[in-house]
Coordinates of C-alpha atoms in Angstrom, one line a residue:
M1 CA 98.1 146.7 163.8
I2 CA 99.8 146.2 167.1
R3 CA 100.5 142.6 166.2
T4 CA 102.0 143.6 162.8
Q5 CA 104.4 146.1 164.5
L6 CA 105.4 143.4 167.0
I7 CA 106.2 140.9 164.2
A8 CA 108.4 143.5 162.4
K9 CA 110.4 144.2 165.6
I10 CA 110.9 140.5 166.4
L11 CA 112.2 139.9 162.9
S12 CA 114.5 142.9 162.9
Y13 CA 116.2 141.9 166.2
S14 CA 116.8 138.3 164.9
S15 CA 120.3 138.5 163.5
C16 CA 120.9 134.9 162.5
K17 CA 119.0 132.4 160.4
R18 CA 118.5 130.1 163.4
C19 CA 117.1 132.9 165.5
Q20 CA 114.9 134.0 162.6
T21 CA 113.5 130.5 162.3
I22 CA 112.7 130.4 166.1
A23 CA 111.2 133.9 165.8
S24 CA 109.1 132.8 162.8
I25 CA 107.8 129.9 164.9
G26 CA 106.7 132.3 167.5
I27 CA 105.1 134.5 165.0
V28 CA 103.1 131.7 163.6
G29 CA 101.9 130.9 167.1
L30 CA 101.0 134.5 167.7
L31 CA 99.0 134.6 164.5
G32 CA 97.5 131.3 165.3
Q33 CA 95.8 132.8 168.3
T34 CA 93.6 134.9 166.0
H35 CA 92.7 131.9 163.8
S36 CA 89.2 131.5 165.2
A37 CA 88.5 135.2 164.8
L38 CA 89.7 135.4 161.3
A39 CA 88.0 132.3 160.2
V40 CA 84.6 133.7 160.7
S41 CA 85.4 136.8 158.6
D42 CA 83.9 137.0 155.1
N43 CA 86.8 139.1 153.8
P44 CA 88.7 137.2 151.0
D45 CA 91.9 138.8 152.0
V46 CA 91.7 137.4 155.4
H47 CA 91.2 133.9 154.1
E48 CA 94.2 134.3 151.7
L49 CA 96.3 135.5 154.7
M50 CA 95.3 132.4 156.7
R51 CA 96.2 130.1 153.8
L52 CA 99.7 131.7 153.6
V53 CA 100.2 131.4 157.3
R54 CA 99.4 127.7 157.2
L55 CA 101.7 127.2 154.2
Q56 CA 104.6 129.0 156.0
S57 CA 104.0 127.0 159.1
Q58 CA 104.4 123.8 157.2
Q59 CA 107.6 125.0 155.5
I60 CA 109.1 126.1 158.8
H61 CA 108.3 122.7 160.3
E62 CA 110.1 120.9 157.5
L63 CA 113.1 123.2 157.6
Q64 CA 113.4 122.7 161.4
T65 CA 113.3 119.0 160.9
R66 CA 116.1 119.0 158.3
L67 CA 118.2 121.3 160.4
S68 CA 117.9 118.9 163.3
K69 CA 119.0 116.0 161.2
V70 CA 122.0 118.0 160.0
E71 CA 123.1 118.9 163.5
K72 CA 123.0 115.3 164.6
Q73 CA 125.6 114.4 161.8
P74 CA 129.0 116.0 162.8
N75 CA 132.2 116.3 160.6
I76 CA 130.3 116.5 157.3
H77 CA 131.5 118.8 154.6
P78 CA 129.0 121.7 154.1
N79 CA 128.7 121.1 150.4
K80 CA 128.0 117.3 150.8
T81 CA 125.5 118.1 153.6
S82 CA 123.6 120.5 151.4
M83 CA 123.5 117.9 148.5
K84 CA 122.3 115.2 150.9
V85 CA 119.6 117.3 152.4
A86 CA 118.4 118.5 149.0
S87 CA 118.2 114.9 147.7
K88 CA 115.9 114.0 150.6
T89 CA 113.6 116.9 150.3
P90 CA 110.0 115.6 150.0
A91 CA 107.6 116.8 147.4
H92 CA 105.4 119.7 148.7
P93 CA 101.7 119.7 148.1
Y94 CA 101.7 123.2 146.9
H95 CA 98.6 124.6 145.2
H96 CA 99.9 126.3 142.0
T97 CA 98.0 129.2 140.6
L98 CA 98.1 130.6 137.0
Q99 CA 100.3 133.6 136.5
A100 CA 100.6 136.0 133.5
G101 CA 103.6 135.4 131.2
P102 CA 106.0 132.4 130.9
V103 CA 107.1 130.5 134.0
E104 CA 110.7 130.9 133.0
P105 CA 112.3 133.4 130.6
V106 CA 112.5 132.6 126.9
K107 CA 116.1 132.1 125.7
F108 CA 117.0 132.5 122.1
S109 CA 120.0 131.0 120.2
G110 CA 123.0 133.2 120.9
D111 CA 122.0 134.0 124.4
E112 CA 122.7 130.5 125.7
T113 CA 123.7 127.4 123.8
P114 CA 121.8 124.3 124.8
P115 CA 124.2 121.5 126.0
F116 CA 123.3 119.1 123.1
Q117 CA 124.3 121.8 120.5
K118 CA 127.6 122.9 121.8
N119 CA 129.4 121.0 119.1
N120 CA 127.3 122.4 116.2
V121 CA 129.0 123.3 113.0
T122 CA 129.1 127.0 112.2
Y123 CA 129.2 128.5 108.7
P124 CA 131.2 128.8 106.5
L125 CA 131.9 125.1 106.7
K126 CA 134.8 123.0 105.4
P127 CA 134.0 119.9 103.3
A128 CA 133.3 116.9 105.5
P129 CA 134.7 113.4 104.8
P130 CA 132.4 111.5 102.5
G131 CA 129.9 109.1 104.2
T132 CA 130.0 111.0 107.5
Y133 CA 126.9 112.5 109.2
A134 CA 128.6 115.9 108.7
A135 CA 128.3 115.5 104.9
V136 CA 124.5 115.7 105.0
S137 CA 122.0 118.0 106.6
D138 CA 119.1 115.7 107.2
I139 CA 117.9 112.1 107.1
P140 CA 116.5 110.8 103.8
N141 CA 112.9 111.9 102.9
N142 CA 111.4 108.4 103.3
A143 CA 113.1 107.6 106.7
S144 CA 111.8 108.1 110.2
P145 CA 113.7 110.2 112.8
V146 CA 115.5 107.3 114.6
M147 CA 116.9 108.3 118.0
G148 CA 120.6 108.5 117.9
V149 CA 120.8 109.1 114.2
T150 CA 119.2 112.6 113.8
S151 CA 121.2 113.8 116.8
Q152 CA 124.5 112.8 115.1
I153 CA 123.8 115.1 112.1
P154 CA 125.4 118.5 112.9
S155 CA 122.9 121.3 113.1
N156 CA 123.5 125.0 112.5
S157 CA 119.8 125.8 113.1
S158 CA 118.5 128.5 115.4
T159 CA 116.9 127.2 118.6
T160 CA 114.4 128.6 121.1
S161 CA 114.1 127.2 124.6
I162 CA 110.7 127.6 126.3
G163 CA 109.9 125.8 129.6
G164 CA 112.4 123.0 129.0
L165 CA 111.2 122.4 125.4
V166 CA 113.6 123.1 122.6
L167 CA 112.4 124.4 119.2
K168 CA 114.9 123.8 116.3
W169 CA 114.4 126.1 113.3
G170 CA 116.5 124.2 110.8
Q171 CA 114.2 123.8 107.9
G172 CA 111.6 126.5 108.1
L173 CA 109.1 124.8 110.5
P174 CA 110.3 124.1 114.0
T175 CA 111.1 120.6 115.4
F176 CA 109.8 120.3 119.0
A177 CA 112.3 118.3 121.0
T178 CA 113.4 117.7 124.6
P179 CA 116.9 118.9 125.5
D180 CA 118.2 115.3 125.5
D181 CA 116.5 114.6 122.1
A182 CA 114.7 111.6 123.6
Y183 CA 111.4 113.0 122.3
S184 CA 110.6 115.0 119.2
F185 CA 107.8 116.0 116.9
K186 CA 107.8 117.8 113.6
V187 CA 105.5 118.8 110.8
R188 CA 107.1 117.7 107.5
G189 CA 106.4 118.0 103.8
R190 CA 107.7 118.8 100.3
V191 CA 106.6 121.0 97.4
L192 CA 108.0 120.2 94.0
A193 CA 106.7 122.3 91.1
D194 CA 107.9 121.2 87.6
Y195 CA 107.8 122.8 84.1
G196 CA 108.7 120.8 81.0
A197 CA 108.9 121.5 77.2
T198 CA 109.3 118.7 74.7
F199 CA 110.4 119.3 71.1
G200 CA 111.8 117.4 68.1
S201 CA 109.4 114.4 68.1
R202 CA 108.0 113.2 64.8
Y203 CA 104.6 113.0 66.5
R204 CA 103.3 116.5 66.9
D205 CA 101.1 115.8 69.9
L206 CA 104.2 114.8 71.8
N207 CA 105.7 118.2 71.4
V208 CA 104.0 119.9 74.4
S209 CA 104.9 122.1 77.3
R210 CA 103.3 121.5 80.7
T211 CA 103.5 122.5 84.3
I212 CA 102.8 119.9 87.0
M213 CA 103.0 119.6 90.8
R214 CA 105.4 116.7 91.1
A215 CA 104.7 116.6 94.9
A216 CA 102.6 118.5 97.4
R217 CA 103.0 116.6 100.6
L218 CA 102.2 117.3 104.2
G219 CA 102.7 115.1 107.2
V220 CA 104.2 114.6 110.6
E221 CA 107.0 112.7 112.1
G222 CA 108.4 112.1 115.6
H223 CA 110.0 109.7 118.0
A224 CA 109.7 108.7 121.6
R225 CA 113.1 107.2 122.4
Q226 CA 113.4 104.0 120.4
L227 CA 109.9 104.4 118.8
S228 CA 109.7 106.6 115.7
W229 CA 106.9 107.2 113.2
V230 CA 105.9 109.0 110.0
F231 CA 102.6 109.9 108.4
E232 CA 102.5 111.7 105.1
A233 CA 99.9 112.4 102.4
D234 CA 100.3 113.8 98.9
F235 CA 97.9 116.2 97.2
A236 CA 99.7 116.6 93.9
D237 CA 96.9 115.2 91.7
N238 CA 94.1 117.2 93.4
K239 CA 93.3 114.1 95.5
P240 CA 94.8 112.9 98.7
E241 CA 97.0 109.8 98.7
V242 CA 98.7 108.3 101.7
M243 CA 102.4 107.9 101.2
S244 CA 104.7 107.0 104.0
A245 CA 102.7 105.8 107.0
F246 CA 104.5 103.6 109.4
M247 CA 106.0 103.2 112.9
M248 CA 109.5 101.8 113.6
W249 CA 111.2 100.4 116.7
S250 CA 115.0 100.7 116.8
Q251 CA 117.2 98.8 119.2
K252 CA 121.0 98.9 119.7
V253 CA 122.6 95.4 119.9
Q254 CA 126.4 95.1 120.1
K255 CA 127.1 98.4 118.3
K256 CA 124.6 97.6 115.6
T257 CA 121.1 99.1 115.2
L258 CA 118.1 96.8 114.5
D259 CA 115.0 98.5 113.0
F260 CA 111.5 96.9 112.9
A261 CA 108.9 98.8 110.9
L262 CA 105.2 98.2 110.2
G263 CA 102.9 100.2 107.8
N264 CA 102.9 101.6 104.3
I265 CA 106.6 101.7 103.6
F266 CA 108.7 102.9 100.6
N267 CA 110.7 100.3 98.7
E268 CA 114.4 99.8 99.3
R269 CA 115.3 98.9 95.7
G270 CA 118.5 100.2 94.2
F271 CA 120.4 103.4 94.9
D272 CA 118.2 105.8 93.0
G273 CA 115.1 103.7 93.6
S274 CA 115.5 103.9 97.4
T275 CA 115.9 107.7 97.4
G276 CA 112.9 110.1 97.9
S277 CA 111.7 112.3 95.1
A278 CA 113.0 115.5 96.6
Q279 CA 116.6 114.2 97.0
T280 CA 117.3 112.6 93.6
V281 CA 119.9 114.5 91.6
F282 CA 117.7 114.7 88.4
L283 CA 114.1 115.5 87.9
D284 CA 113.2 111.8 87.8
R285 CA 114.9 108.6 89.0
D286 CA 117.0 106.5 86.5
L287 CA 115.6 103.9 84.2
V288 CA 116.7 101.1 86.5
A289 CA 114.5 102.3 89.3
N290 CA 111.5 103.1 87.0
T291 CA 111.8 99.8 84.9
I292 CA 112.6 97.1 87.4
L293 CA 109.6 97.8 89.5
P294 CA 107.2 95.4 91.2
A295 CA 103.6 95.3 90.2
R296 CA 102.4 96.9 93.5
G297 CA 104.5 100.0 92.8
W298 CA 106.7 102.1 95.1
Y299 CA 104.9 101.5 98.4
G300 CA 103.5 98.5 100.1
V301 CA 101.7 97.7 103.4
G302 CA 103.7 95.3 105.4
G303 CA 106.8 94.9 107.6
M304 CA 110.4 95.8 107.2
F305 CA 113.5 94.7 109.1
K306 CA 116.9 96.5 108.9
A307 CA 120.2 95.7 110.5
V308 CA 122.7 98.6 110.3
G309 CA 126.4 98.4 111.0
K310 CA 129.3 100.9 110.7
D311 CA 129.9 100.3 107.0
W312 CA 126.9 98.2 105.9
H313 CA 123.2 97.6 106.2
V314 CA 120.7 94.8 105.3
A315 CA 117.0 95.4 104.7
A316 CA 114.2 92.9 104.2
Q317 CA 110.6 93.6 103.4
I318 CA 107.4 91.6 103.0
S319 CA 104.4 93.6 101.8
G320 CA 101.1 93.6 100.0
D321 CA 99.7 96.4 97.9
N322 CA 99.9 100.1 98.4
V323 CA 97.4 101.4 101.0
N324 CA 95.8 103.4 98.1
S325 CA 95.1 100.2 96.2
A326 CA 91.5 99.5 94.9
N327 CA 91.5 96.1 96.5
A328 CA 89.6 97.4 99.4
T329 CA 86.5 97.8 97.2
T330 CA 87.0 95.0 94.7
N331 CA 87.8 92.3 97.3
V332 CA 90.8 90.9 95.4
R333 CA 93.9 89.6 97.1
D334 CA 97.1 91.7 97.2
N335 CA 100.2 91.2 95.2
L336 CA 102.6 89.6 97.7
T337 CA 106.2 91.0 97.4
Y338 CA 109.4 89.8 99.1
M339 CA 112.2 92.3 98.8
A340 CA 115.8 92.7 100.1
R341 CA 118.7 95.1 99.7
T342 CA 122.1 95.4 101.2
H343 CA 125.1 97.7 100.8
Y344 CA 128.7 97.6 102.0
I345 CA 131.4 100.3 102.1
P346 CA 134.8 98.4 101.5
W347 CA 136.8 101.7 101.3
R348 CA 136.4 104.9 103.2
G349 CA 139.0 107.6 103.3
K350 CA 139.3 111.3 104.1
N351 CA 138.4 112.3 100.5
S352 CA 137.0 109.1 98.9
L353 CA 134.5 106.3 99.4
I354 CA 133.4 103.2 97.5
H355 CA 129.9 101.7 97.9
L356 CA 128.7 98.3 96.7
G357 CA 125.0 97.3 96.7
L358 CA 122.9 94.3 95.8
W359 CA 119.1 94.0 95.8
G360 CA 116.3 91.9 94.5
F361 CA 112.6 90.9 94.9
Y362 CA 110.2 88.1 94.1
E363 CA 106.5 88.8 93.7
D364 CA 103.4 86.6 93.5
V365 CA 101.1 88.6 91.3
K366 CA 97.3 88.6 91.7
P367 CA 95.1 87.6 88.7
A368 CA 94.5 90.4 86.2
A369 CA 93.1 90.9 82.7
N370 CA 96.5 91.7 81.2
F371 CA 100.0 93.1 81.9
S372 CA 101.3 96.5 80.6
Q373 CA 103.9 99.0 81.7
R374 CA 104.6 102.5 80.5
L375 CA 108.0 104.0 81.3
R376 CA 108.4 107.8 81.2
L377 CA 111.5 108.9 79.3
L378 CA 111.2 112.7 79.6
A379 CA 110.3 113.1 83.3
R380 CA 106.8 113.6 84.5
T381 CA 105.8 116.6 82.4
N382 CA 105.3 114.3 79.3
D383 CA 103.9 110.9 80.3
A384 CA 102.9 110.1 76.7
F385 CA 106.6 110.1 75.5
S386 CA 107.3 106.7 76.9
M387 CA 108.5 103.2 76.4
Q388 CA 105.5 100.9 76.1
L389 CA 105.4 97.3 77.3
G390 CA 102.3 95.3 76.4
P391 CA 99.5 94.9 76.9
V392 CA 100.1 91.2 77.0
V393 CA 98.7 88.3 78.9
P394 CA 98.9 88.7 82.7
I395 CA 101.9 87.6 84.7
S396 CA 101.8 85.1 87.5
N397 CA 105.1 86.1 89.2
S398 CA 108.4 87.8 88.6
L399 CA 111.9 87.6 89.9
A400 CA 114.2 90.7 89.8
G401 CA 117.6 91.8 91.0
G402 CA 120.2 94.5 90.6
V403 CA 123.7 95.7 91.5
E404 CA 125.0 99.1 92.5
L405 CA 128.5 100.6 92.3
F406 CA 129.0 104.1 93.7
G407 CA 132.1 106.2 94.5
I408 CA 133.1 109.6 95.8
W409 CA 136.3 111.5 95.3
K410 CA 136.3 114.9 97.0
S411 CA 133.4 116.9 95.5
S412 CA 132.7 114.5 92.6
W413 CA 130.7 111.2 92.5
V414 CA 129.9 108.4 90.0
L415 CA 127.1 105.8 90.1
F416 CA 126.5 102.7 88.0
E417 CA 123.3 100.6 88.3
Y418 CA 122.0 97.5 86.5
G419 CA 118.8 95.6 87.0
A420 CA 116.8 92.8 85.4
R421 CA 113.3 91.4 85.9
H422 CA 112.2 88.0 84.7
L423 CA 108.5 87.7 84.0
Q424 CA 106.5 84.5 84.0
F425 CA 103.1 84.8 82.1
R426 CA 100.0 82.9 83.2
D427 CA 98.9 79.7 81.5
T428 CA 95.2 80.7 81.5
L429 CA 93.3 83.9 80.8
P430 CA 90.2 85.3 82.5
V431 CA 86.9 84.4 80.9
T432 CA 86.4 88.0 79.9
S433 CA 89.6 88.3 77.9
Q434 CA 90.8 86.1 75.1
E435 CA 93.5 88.3 73.6
N436 CA 97.1 87.2 73.0
I437 CA 96.3 83.6 73.6
S438 CA 99.6 82.6 71.9
D439 CA 101.6 84.2 74.7
L440 CA 100.2 82.0 77.4
G441 CA 102.8 80.3 79.5
K442 CA 105.7 82.3 78.0
S443 CA 108.4 84.2 79.9
G444 CA 110.7 87.1 79.2
T445 CA 113.2 89.4 80.7
I446 CA 113.4 93.2 81.1
Q447 CA 116.8 94.9 81.6
A448 CA 118.0 98.4 82.5
L449 CA 121.3 100.1 82.9
S450 CA 122.3 103.5 84.2
A451 CA 125.6 105.4 84.4
Q452 CA 125.7 108.9 86.0
A453 CA 128.2 111.3 87.5
G454 CA 128.2 114.7 89.2
L455 CA 130.4 117.4 90.6
F456 CA 129.8 120.1 93.2
L457 CA 131.4 123.2 91.6
T458 CA 131.3 125.0 95.0
G459 CA 133.3 122.3 96.9
E460 CA 130.6 120.5 98.9
T461 CA 130.9 116.8 99.7
P462 CA 128.3 114.7 97.8
N463 CA 125.2 114.1 99.9
Y464 CA 125.6 110.4 100.4
F465 CA 123.8 108.9 103.4
A466 CA 126.1 106.1 104.4
R467 CA 123.7 104.5 107.0
T468 CA 121.4 103.1 104.3
G469 CA 123.3 103.8 101.1
M470 CA 121.2 106.4 99.3
W471 CA 121.0 110.2 98.6
S472 CA 120.0 112.7 101.3
S473 CA 120.1 116.5 101.6
P474 CA 123.6 118.1 101.1
R475 CA 125.3 120.3 103.7
L476 CA 126.1 123.6 102.1
L477 CA 129.3 125.5 102.6
H478 CA 127.8 128.9 101.7
P479 CA 124.0 129.1 102.1
V480 CA 122.3 132.0 100.3
I481 CA 120.5 132.9 103.5
D482 CA 123.9 133.6 105.2
G483 CA 125.0 135.8 102.3
G484 CA 126.7 133.0 100.3
W485 CA 126.2 131.8 96.7
G486 CA 124.6 128.4 97.7
A487 CA 125.8 125.1 96.2
W488 CA 126.1 124.4 92.4
E489 CA 126.1 120.8 91.2
L490 CA 126.7 119.8 87.5
S491 CA 125.6 116.2 86.6
G492 CA 125.1 113.9 83.7
R493 CA 123.4 110.5 83.1
W494 CA 122.9 107.9 80.4
D495 CA 120.1 105.3 80.7
W496 CA 119.2 102.3 78.7
A497 CA 116.2 99.8 78.9
N498 CA 115.3 96.8 76.8
S499 CA 112.2 94.6 77.0
S500 CA 112.4 93.2 73.5
R501 CA 112.6 89.6 74.9
I502 CA 109.0 89.8 76.0
P503 CA 105.9 90.0 73.7
S504 CA 105.2 93.6 72.6
G505 CA 108.5 94.7 74.1
A506 CA 110.5 97.9 73.4
E507 CA 113.9 99.5 73.7
A508 CA 114.9 103.0 74.7
W509 CA 117.8 105.1 75.9
T510 CA 118.1 108.6 77.3
A511 CA 120.9 111.1 77.9
T512 CA 120.5 113.9 80.5
L513 CA 122.5 116.9 81.6
G514 CA 121.5 118.5 84.8
L515 CA 122.3 121.6 86.9
N516 CA 121.3 122.0 90.6
W517 CA 121.4 125.2 92.5
Y518 CA 120.9 124.6 96.2
L519 CA 119.9 127.9 97.8
L520 CA 119.7 126.1 101.1
S521 CA 120.1 122.5 102.1
F522 CA 116.3 122.1 101.8
A523 CA 115.6 124.5 98.8
R524 CA 116.9 124.1 95.3
L525 CA 116.3 124.9 91.6
T526 CA 116.9 122.1 89.0
L527 CA 117.5 122.4 85.3
N528 CA 117.6 119.3 83.1
Y529 CA 118.1 118.7 79.3
T530 CA 117.2 115.2 78.1
R531 CA 117.6 113.6 74.7
A532 CA 115.5 110.3 74.3
Q533 CA 115.3 107.6 71.7
V534 CA 112.6 104.8 71.8
T535 CA 111.3 102.0 69.6
N536 CA 107.9 100.7 70.5
K537 CA 106.0 97.7 69.2
S538 CA 102.7 98.6 70.8
G539 CA 100.8 101.6 72.0
N540 CA 99.8 104.9 70.2
Y541 CA 103.3 105.7 69.0
I542 CA 104.7 102.6 67.2
G543 CA 108.1 102.6 65.7
N544 CA 111.2 104.7 66.1
N545 CA 110.8 108.1 67.8
S546 CA 113.2 110.6 69.4
G547 CA 112.7 113.9 71.2
N548 CA 114.2 116.5 73.4
S549 CA 113.0 118.0 76.7
I550 CA 114.0 120.9 78.9
G551 CA 112.7 120.7 82.5
L552 CA 112.8 123.0 85.4
R553 CA 111.9 122.4 89.1
S554 CA 111.6 124.5 92.2
G555 CA 111.6 122.4 95.2
I556 CA 111.5 122.8 99.0
T557 CA 111.5 120.2 101.7
F558 CA 110.6 121.0 105.3

């Protein structure tokens, strides 16, 4: 008790920091005299006191050393001195102990704006120039979060900062990111629920109404500086299927970005065909995307290379079958597909933009019993109302290509697409099949054409993602969640497909009117009316047939 009173008096008479430091050294020495006596005590408080004394002694010693170095350097500005001393401070071997509550206070958006979001756009917005990152609210569904791209898309999301980790609440679920956006992680997914009613067909069993789950996907995405990745599975058909599952390395070279991806990757094939299912304007992609399709389908396991410039991009892909292919159990080789696509923006103004695109693929097709293709004409709620190709003898290879012309003027847009696929049939048939022998060695061509246009009635800029030339999510001027009326888009499309130049070919056209109501950038309701006409030479519904369909979708992407 006497020693404690003495310590208090010494500290009270020490008026300057230098004197207090010297006094503290004396105190440590005074306490050190009792070290031996305290060490033999079994009282835990005594041991804790001794640990604190030793720690304070070490800190005082280091402080005295730094002060001595400073006093040996005259004519140094105080601010510079403090900066220099702080930079040379060694790491202390402190023993950290757990404490209740966060180490640092939780700061919500509005209390303090993180540095990387100081330039965020606030609602209500003004229409952004077409083709800029401000015209969209997210990257395309099938892309990975490439560093330097996601950070350029303005965000009005709420943020929470905890312990140096930033949580962005832009699309329902949070994105975990570092303040400099060098690292991020996010749970992603989409839920698309469709209803469709068909009427007016001369075949009664085609006049049906159905509900389906167009997509029920769940996955993750993230990036660590130049490395980004995506994994996503779909449960729409009551069975899991792997969709996008790849990693990508991105590198800046002379103001251009080079992307290298490996895994199960979505096709880059046409404007509508390169767009994810949740971001297409209509309930289904156009007939160019659905008709001019490689045998392996929409996905393939392989590699992709992209080069992206200011107004252009080039993508090349080599891949085998989809990861969900049955080849793993049948031990049959993959279909090998070589695919390429490029786009160029020759004109970009404050209110307008022109996009030109070119794409193609060549495929070496594995042996099969026959070839057939069924093309939906009334979205996915009526697969039976379709354009039927085949079955005919199997194909050995095919060569396909297409062109794109897209333009924006203020809140309106227009898109023209054309594609053709030349099929080469095999010279021989499998032993188990001897049908259509007369078609051996023949060839034929499938063609498709699409013309579509749209207008945002509420003034938004069309959601064109200029980096890779495809649709993305729009940026709303008046989101419903902020008391607005959302975004309303009116659209129309006419499609045509013809495969009459191949055995058992067919011909069809469709006309569709659509209305999209975007409650938020990632939540919308879609209404489509479609009129279809088809002439089939094979299948269950041969001859001329026509019908009408009304389709409705509720969709959310997070």
